[in-house]
Coordinates of C-alpha atoms in Angstrom, one line a residue:
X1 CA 61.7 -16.6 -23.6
X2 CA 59.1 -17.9 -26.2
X3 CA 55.5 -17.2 -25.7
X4 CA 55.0 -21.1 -26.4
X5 CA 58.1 -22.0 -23.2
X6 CA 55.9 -19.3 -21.2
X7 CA 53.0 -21.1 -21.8
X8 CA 54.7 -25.0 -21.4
X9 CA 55.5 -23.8 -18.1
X10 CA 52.5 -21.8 -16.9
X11 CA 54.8 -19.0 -16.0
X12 CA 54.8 -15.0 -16.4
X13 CA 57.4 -13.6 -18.8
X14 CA 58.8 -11.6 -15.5
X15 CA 58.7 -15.1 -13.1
X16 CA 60.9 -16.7 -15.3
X17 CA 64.1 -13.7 -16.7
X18 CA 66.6 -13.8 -14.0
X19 CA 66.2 -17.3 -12.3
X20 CA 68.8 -20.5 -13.0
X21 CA 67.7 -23.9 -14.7
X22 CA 68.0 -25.5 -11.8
X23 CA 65.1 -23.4 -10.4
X24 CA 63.0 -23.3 -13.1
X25 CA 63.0 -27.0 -13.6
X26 CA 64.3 -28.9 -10.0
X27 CA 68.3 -29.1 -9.2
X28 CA 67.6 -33.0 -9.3
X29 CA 66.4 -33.2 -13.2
X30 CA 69.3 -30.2 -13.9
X31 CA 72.5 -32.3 -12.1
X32 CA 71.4 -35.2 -14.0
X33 CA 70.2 -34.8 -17.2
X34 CA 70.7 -31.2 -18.5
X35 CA 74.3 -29.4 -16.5
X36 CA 76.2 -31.9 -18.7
X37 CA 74.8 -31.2 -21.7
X38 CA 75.5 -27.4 -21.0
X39 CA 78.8 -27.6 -20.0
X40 CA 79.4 -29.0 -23.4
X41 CA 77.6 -26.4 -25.3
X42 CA 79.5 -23.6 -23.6
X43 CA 82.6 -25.2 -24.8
X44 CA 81.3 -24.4 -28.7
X45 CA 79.3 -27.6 -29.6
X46 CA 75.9 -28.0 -30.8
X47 CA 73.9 -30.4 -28.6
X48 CA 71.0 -31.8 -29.2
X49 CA 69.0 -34.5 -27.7
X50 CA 65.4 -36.0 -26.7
X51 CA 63.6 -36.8 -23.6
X52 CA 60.3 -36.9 -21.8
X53 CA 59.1 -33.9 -19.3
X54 CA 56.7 -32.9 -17.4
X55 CA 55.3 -28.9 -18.0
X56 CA 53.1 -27.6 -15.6
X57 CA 51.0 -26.1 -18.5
X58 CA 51.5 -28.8 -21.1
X59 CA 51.5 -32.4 -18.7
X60 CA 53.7 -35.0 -20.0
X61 CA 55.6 -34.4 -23.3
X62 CA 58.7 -36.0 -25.5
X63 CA 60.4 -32.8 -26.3
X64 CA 63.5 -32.7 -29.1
X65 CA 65.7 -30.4 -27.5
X66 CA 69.1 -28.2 -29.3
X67 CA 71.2 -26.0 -27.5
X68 CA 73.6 -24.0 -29.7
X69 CA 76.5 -22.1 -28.1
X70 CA 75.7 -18.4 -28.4
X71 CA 78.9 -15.8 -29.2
X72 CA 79.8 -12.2 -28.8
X73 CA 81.7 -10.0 -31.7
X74 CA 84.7 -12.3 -30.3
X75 CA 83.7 -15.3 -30.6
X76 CA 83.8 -15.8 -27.0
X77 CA 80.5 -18.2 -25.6
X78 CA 78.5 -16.5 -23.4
X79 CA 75.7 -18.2 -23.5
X80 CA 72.9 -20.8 -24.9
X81 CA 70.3 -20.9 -27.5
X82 CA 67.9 -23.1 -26.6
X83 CA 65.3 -24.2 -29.1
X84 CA 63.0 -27.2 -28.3
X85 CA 59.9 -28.3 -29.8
X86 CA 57.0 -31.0 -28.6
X87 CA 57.2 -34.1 -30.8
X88 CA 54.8 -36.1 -28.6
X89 CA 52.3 -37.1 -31.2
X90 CA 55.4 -38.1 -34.0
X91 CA 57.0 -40.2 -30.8
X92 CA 53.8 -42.1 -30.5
X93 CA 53.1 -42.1 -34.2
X94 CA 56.1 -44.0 -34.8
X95 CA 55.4 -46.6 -31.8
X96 CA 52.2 -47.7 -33.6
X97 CA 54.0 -48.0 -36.8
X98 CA 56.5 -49.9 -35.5
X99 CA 54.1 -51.6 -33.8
X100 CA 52.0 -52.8 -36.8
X101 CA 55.2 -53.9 -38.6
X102 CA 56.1 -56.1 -35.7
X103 CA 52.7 -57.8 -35.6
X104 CA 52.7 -58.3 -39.1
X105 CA 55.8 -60.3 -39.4
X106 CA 54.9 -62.1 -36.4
X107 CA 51.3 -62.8 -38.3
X108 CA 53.1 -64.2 -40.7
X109 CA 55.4 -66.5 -39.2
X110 CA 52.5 -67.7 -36.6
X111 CA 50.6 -68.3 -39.5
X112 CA 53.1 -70.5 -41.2
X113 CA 53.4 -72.1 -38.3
X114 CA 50.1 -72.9 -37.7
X115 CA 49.8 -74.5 -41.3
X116 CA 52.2 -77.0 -40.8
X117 CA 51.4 -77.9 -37.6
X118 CA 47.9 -78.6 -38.5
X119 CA 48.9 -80.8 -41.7
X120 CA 50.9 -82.8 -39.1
X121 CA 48.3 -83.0 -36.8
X122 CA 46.2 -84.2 -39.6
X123 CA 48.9 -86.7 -40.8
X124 CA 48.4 -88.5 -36.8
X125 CA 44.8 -87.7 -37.1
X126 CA 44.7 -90.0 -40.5
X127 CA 46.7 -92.5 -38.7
X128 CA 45.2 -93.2 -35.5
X129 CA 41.6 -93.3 -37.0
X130 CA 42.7 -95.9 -39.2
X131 CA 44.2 -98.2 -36.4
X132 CA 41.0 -97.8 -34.7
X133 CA 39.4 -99.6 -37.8
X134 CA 41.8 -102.5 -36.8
X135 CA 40.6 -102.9 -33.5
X136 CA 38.0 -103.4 -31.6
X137 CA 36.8 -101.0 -28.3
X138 CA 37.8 -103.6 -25.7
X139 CA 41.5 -103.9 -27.1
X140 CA 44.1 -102.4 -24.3
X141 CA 45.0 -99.6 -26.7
X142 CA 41.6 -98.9 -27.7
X143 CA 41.4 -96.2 -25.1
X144 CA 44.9 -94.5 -25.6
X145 CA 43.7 -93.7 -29.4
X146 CA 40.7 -92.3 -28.3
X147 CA 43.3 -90.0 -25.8
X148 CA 45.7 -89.4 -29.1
X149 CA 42.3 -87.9 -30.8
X150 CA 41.3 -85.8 -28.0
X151 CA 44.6 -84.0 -28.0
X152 CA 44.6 -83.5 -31.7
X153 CA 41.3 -82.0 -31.3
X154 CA 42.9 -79.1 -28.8
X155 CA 45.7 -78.9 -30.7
X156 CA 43.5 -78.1 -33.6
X157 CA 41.4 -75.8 -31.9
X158 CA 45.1 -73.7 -31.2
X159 CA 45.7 -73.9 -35.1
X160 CA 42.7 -72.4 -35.3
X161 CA 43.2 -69.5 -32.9
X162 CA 46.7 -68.8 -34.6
X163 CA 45.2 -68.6 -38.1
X164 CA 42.7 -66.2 -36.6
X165 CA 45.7 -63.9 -35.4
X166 CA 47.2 -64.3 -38.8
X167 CA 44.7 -63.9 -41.0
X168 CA 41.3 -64.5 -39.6
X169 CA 40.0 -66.9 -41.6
X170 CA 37.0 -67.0 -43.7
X171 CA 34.0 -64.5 -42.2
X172 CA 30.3 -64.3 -42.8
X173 CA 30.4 -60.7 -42.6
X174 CA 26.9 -58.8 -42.4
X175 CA 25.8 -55.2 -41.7
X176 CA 25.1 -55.2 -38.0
X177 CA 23.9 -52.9 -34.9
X178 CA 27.0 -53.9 -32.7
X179 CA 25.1 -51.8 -29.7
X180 CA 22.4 -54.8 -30.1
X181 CA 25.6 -57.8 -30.4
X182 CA 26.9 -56.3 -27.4
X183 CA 23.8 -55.4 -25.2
X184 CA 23.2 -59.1 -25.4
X185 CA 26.4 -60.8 -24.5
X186 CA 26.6 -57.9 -21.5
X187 CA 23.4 -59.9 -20.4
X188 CA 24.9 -63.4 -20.3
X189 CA 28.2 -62.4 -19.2
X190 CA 26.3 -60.5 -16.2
X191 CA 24.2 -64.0 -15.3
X192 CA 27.9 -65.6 -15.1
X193 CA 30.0 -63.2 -13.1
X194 CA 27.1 -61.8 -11.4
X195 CA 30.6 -60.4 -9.0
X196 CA 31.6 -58.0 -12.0
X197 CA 29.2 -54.6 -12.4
X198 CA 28.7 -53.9 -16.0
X199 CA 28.1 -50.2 -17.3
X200 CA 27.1 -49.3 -20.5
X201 CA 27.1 -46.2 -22.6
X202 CA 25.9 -46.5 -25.7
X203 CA 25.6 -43.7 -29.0
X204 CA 22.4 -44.0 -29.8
X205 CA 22.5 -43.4 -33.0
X206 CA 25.6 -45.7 -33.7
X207 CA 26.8 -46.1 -37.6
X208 CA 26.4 -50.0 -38.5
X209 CA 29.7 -51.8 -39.0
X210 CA 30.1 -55.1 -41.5
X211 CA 31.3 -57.7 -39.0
X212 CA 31.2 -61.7 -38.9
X213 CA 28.7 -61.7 -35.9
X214 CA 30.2 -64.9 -34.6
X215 CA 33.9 -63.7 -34.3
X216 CA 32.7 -60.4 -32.8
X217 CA 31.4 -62.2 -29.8
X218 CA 35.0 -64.1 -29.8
X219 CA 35.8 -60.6 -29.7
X220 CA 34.2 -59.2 -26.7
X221 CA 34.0 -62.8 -24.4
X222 CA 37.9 -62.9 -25.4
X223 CA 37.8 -59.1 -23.8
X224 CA 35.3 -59.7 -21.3
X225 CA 37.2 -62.4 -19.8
X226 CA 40.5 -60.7 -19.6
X227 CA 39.0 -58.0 -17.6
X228 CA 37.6 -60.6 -15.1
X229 CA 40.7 -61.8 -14.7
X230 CA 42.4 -58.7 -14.4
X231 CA 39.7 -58.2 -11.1
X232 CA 40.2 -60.3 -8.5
X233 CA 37.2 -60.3 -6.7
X234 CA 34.8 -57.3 -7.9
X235 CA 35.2 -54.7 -10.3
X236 CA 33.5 -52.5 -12.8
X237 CA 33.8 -53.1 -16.7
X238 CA 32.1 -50.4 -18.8
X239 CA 31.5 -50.9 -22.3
X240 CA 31.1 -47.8 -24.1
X241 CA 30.0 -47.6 -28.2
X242 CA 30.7 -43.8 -30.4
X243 CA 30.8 -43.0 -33.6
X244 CA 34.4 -41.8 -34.7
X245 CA 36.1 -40.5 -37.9
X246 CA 39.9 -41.4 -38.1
X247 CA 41.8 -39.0 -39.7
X248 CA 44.5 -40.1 -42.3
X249 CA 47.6 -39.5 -40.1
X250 CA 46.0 -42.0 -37.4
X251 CA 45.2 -44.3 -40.4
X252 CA 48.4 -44.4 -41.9
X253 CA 49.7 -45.3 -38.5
X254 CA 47.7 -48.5 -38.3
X255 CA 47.6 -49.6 -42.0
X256 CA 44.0 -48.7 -42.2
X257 CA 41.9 -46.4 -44.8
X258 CA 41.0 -43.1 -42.9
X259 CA 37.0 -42.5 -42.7
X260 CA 34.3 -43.0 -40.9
X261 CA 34.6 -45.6 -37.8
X262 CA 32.3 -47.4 -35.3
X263 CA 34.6 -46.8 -31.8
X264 CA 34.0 -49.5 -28.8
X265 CA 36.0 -49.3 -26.0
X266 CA 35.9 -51.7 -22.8
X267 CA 37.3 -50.3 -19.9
X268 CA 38.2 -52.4 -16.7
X269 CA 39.2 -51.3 -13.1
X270 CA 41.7 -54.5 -12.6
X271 CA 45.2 -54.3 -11.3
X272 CA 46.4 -53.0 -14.6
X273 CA 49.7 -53.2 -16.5
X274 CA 53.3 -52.6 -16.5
X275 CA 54.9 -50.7 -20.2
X276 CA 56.8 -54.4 -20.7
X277 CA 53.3 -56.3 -20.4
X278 CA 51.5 -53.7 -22.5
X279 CA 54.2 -53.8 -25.2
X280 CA 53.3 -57.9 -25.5
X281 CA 49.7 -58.1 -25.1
X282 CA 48.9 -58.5 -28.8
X283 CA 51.8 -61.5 -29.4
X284 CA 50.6 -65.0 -29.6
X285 CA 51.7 -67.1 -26.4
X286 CA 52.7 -64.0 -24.3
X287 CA 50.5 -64.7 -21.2
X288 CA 51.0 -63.4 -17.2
X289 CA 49.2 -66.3 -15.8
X290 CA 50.6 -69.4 -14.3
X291 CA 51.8 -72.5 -16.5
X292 CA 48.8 -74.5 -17.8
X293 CA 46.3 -71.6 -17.2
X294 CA 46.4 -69.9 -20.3
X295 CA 47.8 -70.1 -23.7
X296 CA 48.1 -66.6 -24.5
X297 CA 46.0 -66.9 -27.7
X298 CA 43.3 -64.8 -26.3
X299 CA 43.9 -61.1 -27.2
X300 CA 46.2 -62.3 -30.4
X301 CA 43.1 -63.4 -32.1
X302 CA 41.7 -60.8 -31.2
X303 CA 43.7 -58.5 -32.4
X304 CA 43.7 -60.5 -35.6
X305 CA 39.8 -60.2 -36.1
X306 CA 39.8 -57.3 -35.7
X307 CA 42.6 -56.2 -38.2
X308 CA 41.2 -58.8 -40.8
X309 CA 37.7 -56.5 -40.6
X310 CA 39.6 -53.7 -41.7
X311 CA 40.3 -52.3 -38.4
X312 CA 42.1 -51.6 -35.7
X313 CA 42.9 -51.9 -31.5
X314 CA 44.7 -50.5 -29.3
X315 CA 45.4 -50.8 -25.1
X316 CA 46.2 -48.6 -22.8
X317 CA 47.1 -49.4 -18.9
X318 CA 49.0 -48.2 -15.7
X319 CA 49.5 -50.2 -12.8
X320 CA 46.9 -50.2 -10.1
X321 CA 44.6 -48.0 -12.6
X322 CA 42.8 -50.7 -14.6
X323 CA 43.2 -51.3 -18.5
X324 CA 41.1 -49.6 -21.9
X325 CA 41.1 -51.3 -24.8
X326 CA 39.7 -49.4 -28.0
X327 CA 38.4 -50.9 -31.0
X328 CA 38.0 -49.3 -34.5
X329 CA 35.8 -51.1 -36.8
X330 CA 35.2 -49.5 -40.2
X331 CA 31.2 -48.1 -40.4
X332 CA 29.0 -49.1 -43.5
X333 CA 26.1 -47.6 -45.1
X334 CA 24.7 -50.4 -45.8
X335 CA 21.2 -51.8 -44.4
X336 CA 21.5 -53.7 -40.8
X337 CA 20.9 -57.4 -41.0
X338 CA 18.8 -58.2 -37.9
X339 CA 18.9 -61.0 -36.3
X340 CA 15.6 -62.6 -37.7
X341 CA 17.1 -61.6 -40.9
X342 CA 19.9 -64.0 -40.6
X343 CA 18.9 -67.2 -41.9
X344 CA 17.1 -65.7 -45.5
X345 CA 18.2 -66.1 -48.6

């Protein structure tokens, strides 16, 4: 054995010569998964295949696994090869590409969408207004066109949310101190959910990011509230700020330019997710709560800001073990805008 398989499974070179499979890695996992594939090998064939495990020295990997018949001067099998080799990191490499690809096609559509359903809504818009020209506010219809308007106003307000998820519209961007953006909503979103503990950890010397100050806070409420929901009664949510450089393997991965990146991550101890949920979380209308309670919008535009500022997100959950979602938004050099700044030419 490998110094590397010595080390995967935290074993001594000694511990390990002279025992069977089905010791080293549980007669369970052996029967099921790996006798098969060995009986084949010793009948001459290459076999090779991929599968998660667990190494006591290494934790959970995706290994590649090949075992190739090994032959005496007769050509008789007498045993296995076996060469494997950790391909964690490409397994989850290729997730987030495919990942971004998905989302992007489904950008697309949603935004297509989105335009036409806004010039209809405009078309009935255009209509109605002009029969309420014709009539006066004690006619019996009078009250049913004022309804019609009200519901092409929330229908506009979801054309509105889908653009952002497709391609974020038009932004006011501005060199900002996102630790001061988010200090401030913490504060108002502690007066309203007074329930909800808020921790903060913030870098003190955080890189400023160029951000449209008005759809970061879309951001963070948009996140704030999903982790309320997530807690049913009381909770923690920590919001933690970092400075971070991506390298160009994690950039290619998310369509973004490799460099130097301001990191924010909110972390929530709700109820969590399952890998089906956490696979969905980013697509417009996919939403866990009840009929009429949500329209799933809410982390699709956010994921849309934030790819529109150059950048990216990601989520992370377990059941039972609350949710983290990261945000990468690209840092500038340029001088902060403060908030008393704002309004100057």
């Amino acid at each position: 054995v490998s110094d590397s398989y010595l080390k995967a499974h935290a074993r001594k070179r000694e511990e390990i010569i002279g025992i069977t499979v089905a010791d080293l890695i549980g007669s369970d996992r052996f029967e099921s998964e790996l006798q098969e594939k060995m009986t084949q090998c010793l009948k001459g064939e290459d076999v090779t295949f991929r599968t998660w495990f667990d190494f006591k020295g290494m934790g959970h990997r995706y290994m590649e696994a090949t075992y190739y018949p090994f032959e005496d001067d007769n050509k008789q099998v007498i045993g296995i090869v076996l060469i494997s080799r950790d391909i964690t990191e490409y397994r989850q490499l290729h997730e987030q590409v495919l990942q971004s690809q998905k989302m992007e096609a489904i950008g697309t559509l949603a935004g297509g969408i989105a335009h036409d359903f806004n010039n209809l809504m405009m078309g009935i818009q255009g209509r109605t207004s002009m029969m309420l020209l014709d009539i006066d506010k004690h006619h019996p219809h009078q009250e049913h066109l004022k309804g019609i308007e009200e519901h092409i106003r929330s229908a506009s307000n979801l054309t509105r949310q889908l653009l952002g998820f497709a391609r974020g519209g038009k932004y006011e961007v501005k060199p900002v101190d996102l630790n001061i953006v988010i200090k401030e909503k913490n504060r108002m979103f502690g007066r309203m959910q007074k329930e909800i503990g808020i921790e903060e950890n913030f870098a003190p010397d955080l890189w400023a990011a160029e951000v449209d100050k008005s759809q970061f806070v879309q951001v963070l409420l948009n996140l704030y509230i999903n982790a309320w929901q997530a807690m049913s009664e009381e909770g923690t949510l920590c919001i933690q700020t970092e400075n971070a450089l991506v390298t160009a393997k994690v950039a290619d991965s998310h369509g973004v330019k490799p460099g130097r990146y301001v990191k924010l991550s909110v972390i929530d101890t709700g109820i969590g997710m399952d890998a089906g949920t956490r696979a969905r979380i980013f697509e417009p209308f996919f939403t866990t709560k009840d009929i009429g309670r949500g329209t799933g919008l809410g982390l699709a535009s956010v994921y849309g800001i934030i790819q529109n500022h150059g950048g990216f997100i990601t989520g992370t959950s377990d059941e039972g073990h609350g949710t983290t979602f990261v945000i990468y938004l690209p840092a500038t050099e340029k001088h902060i805008v403060l908030s008393d700044e704002l309004d100057e030419p």
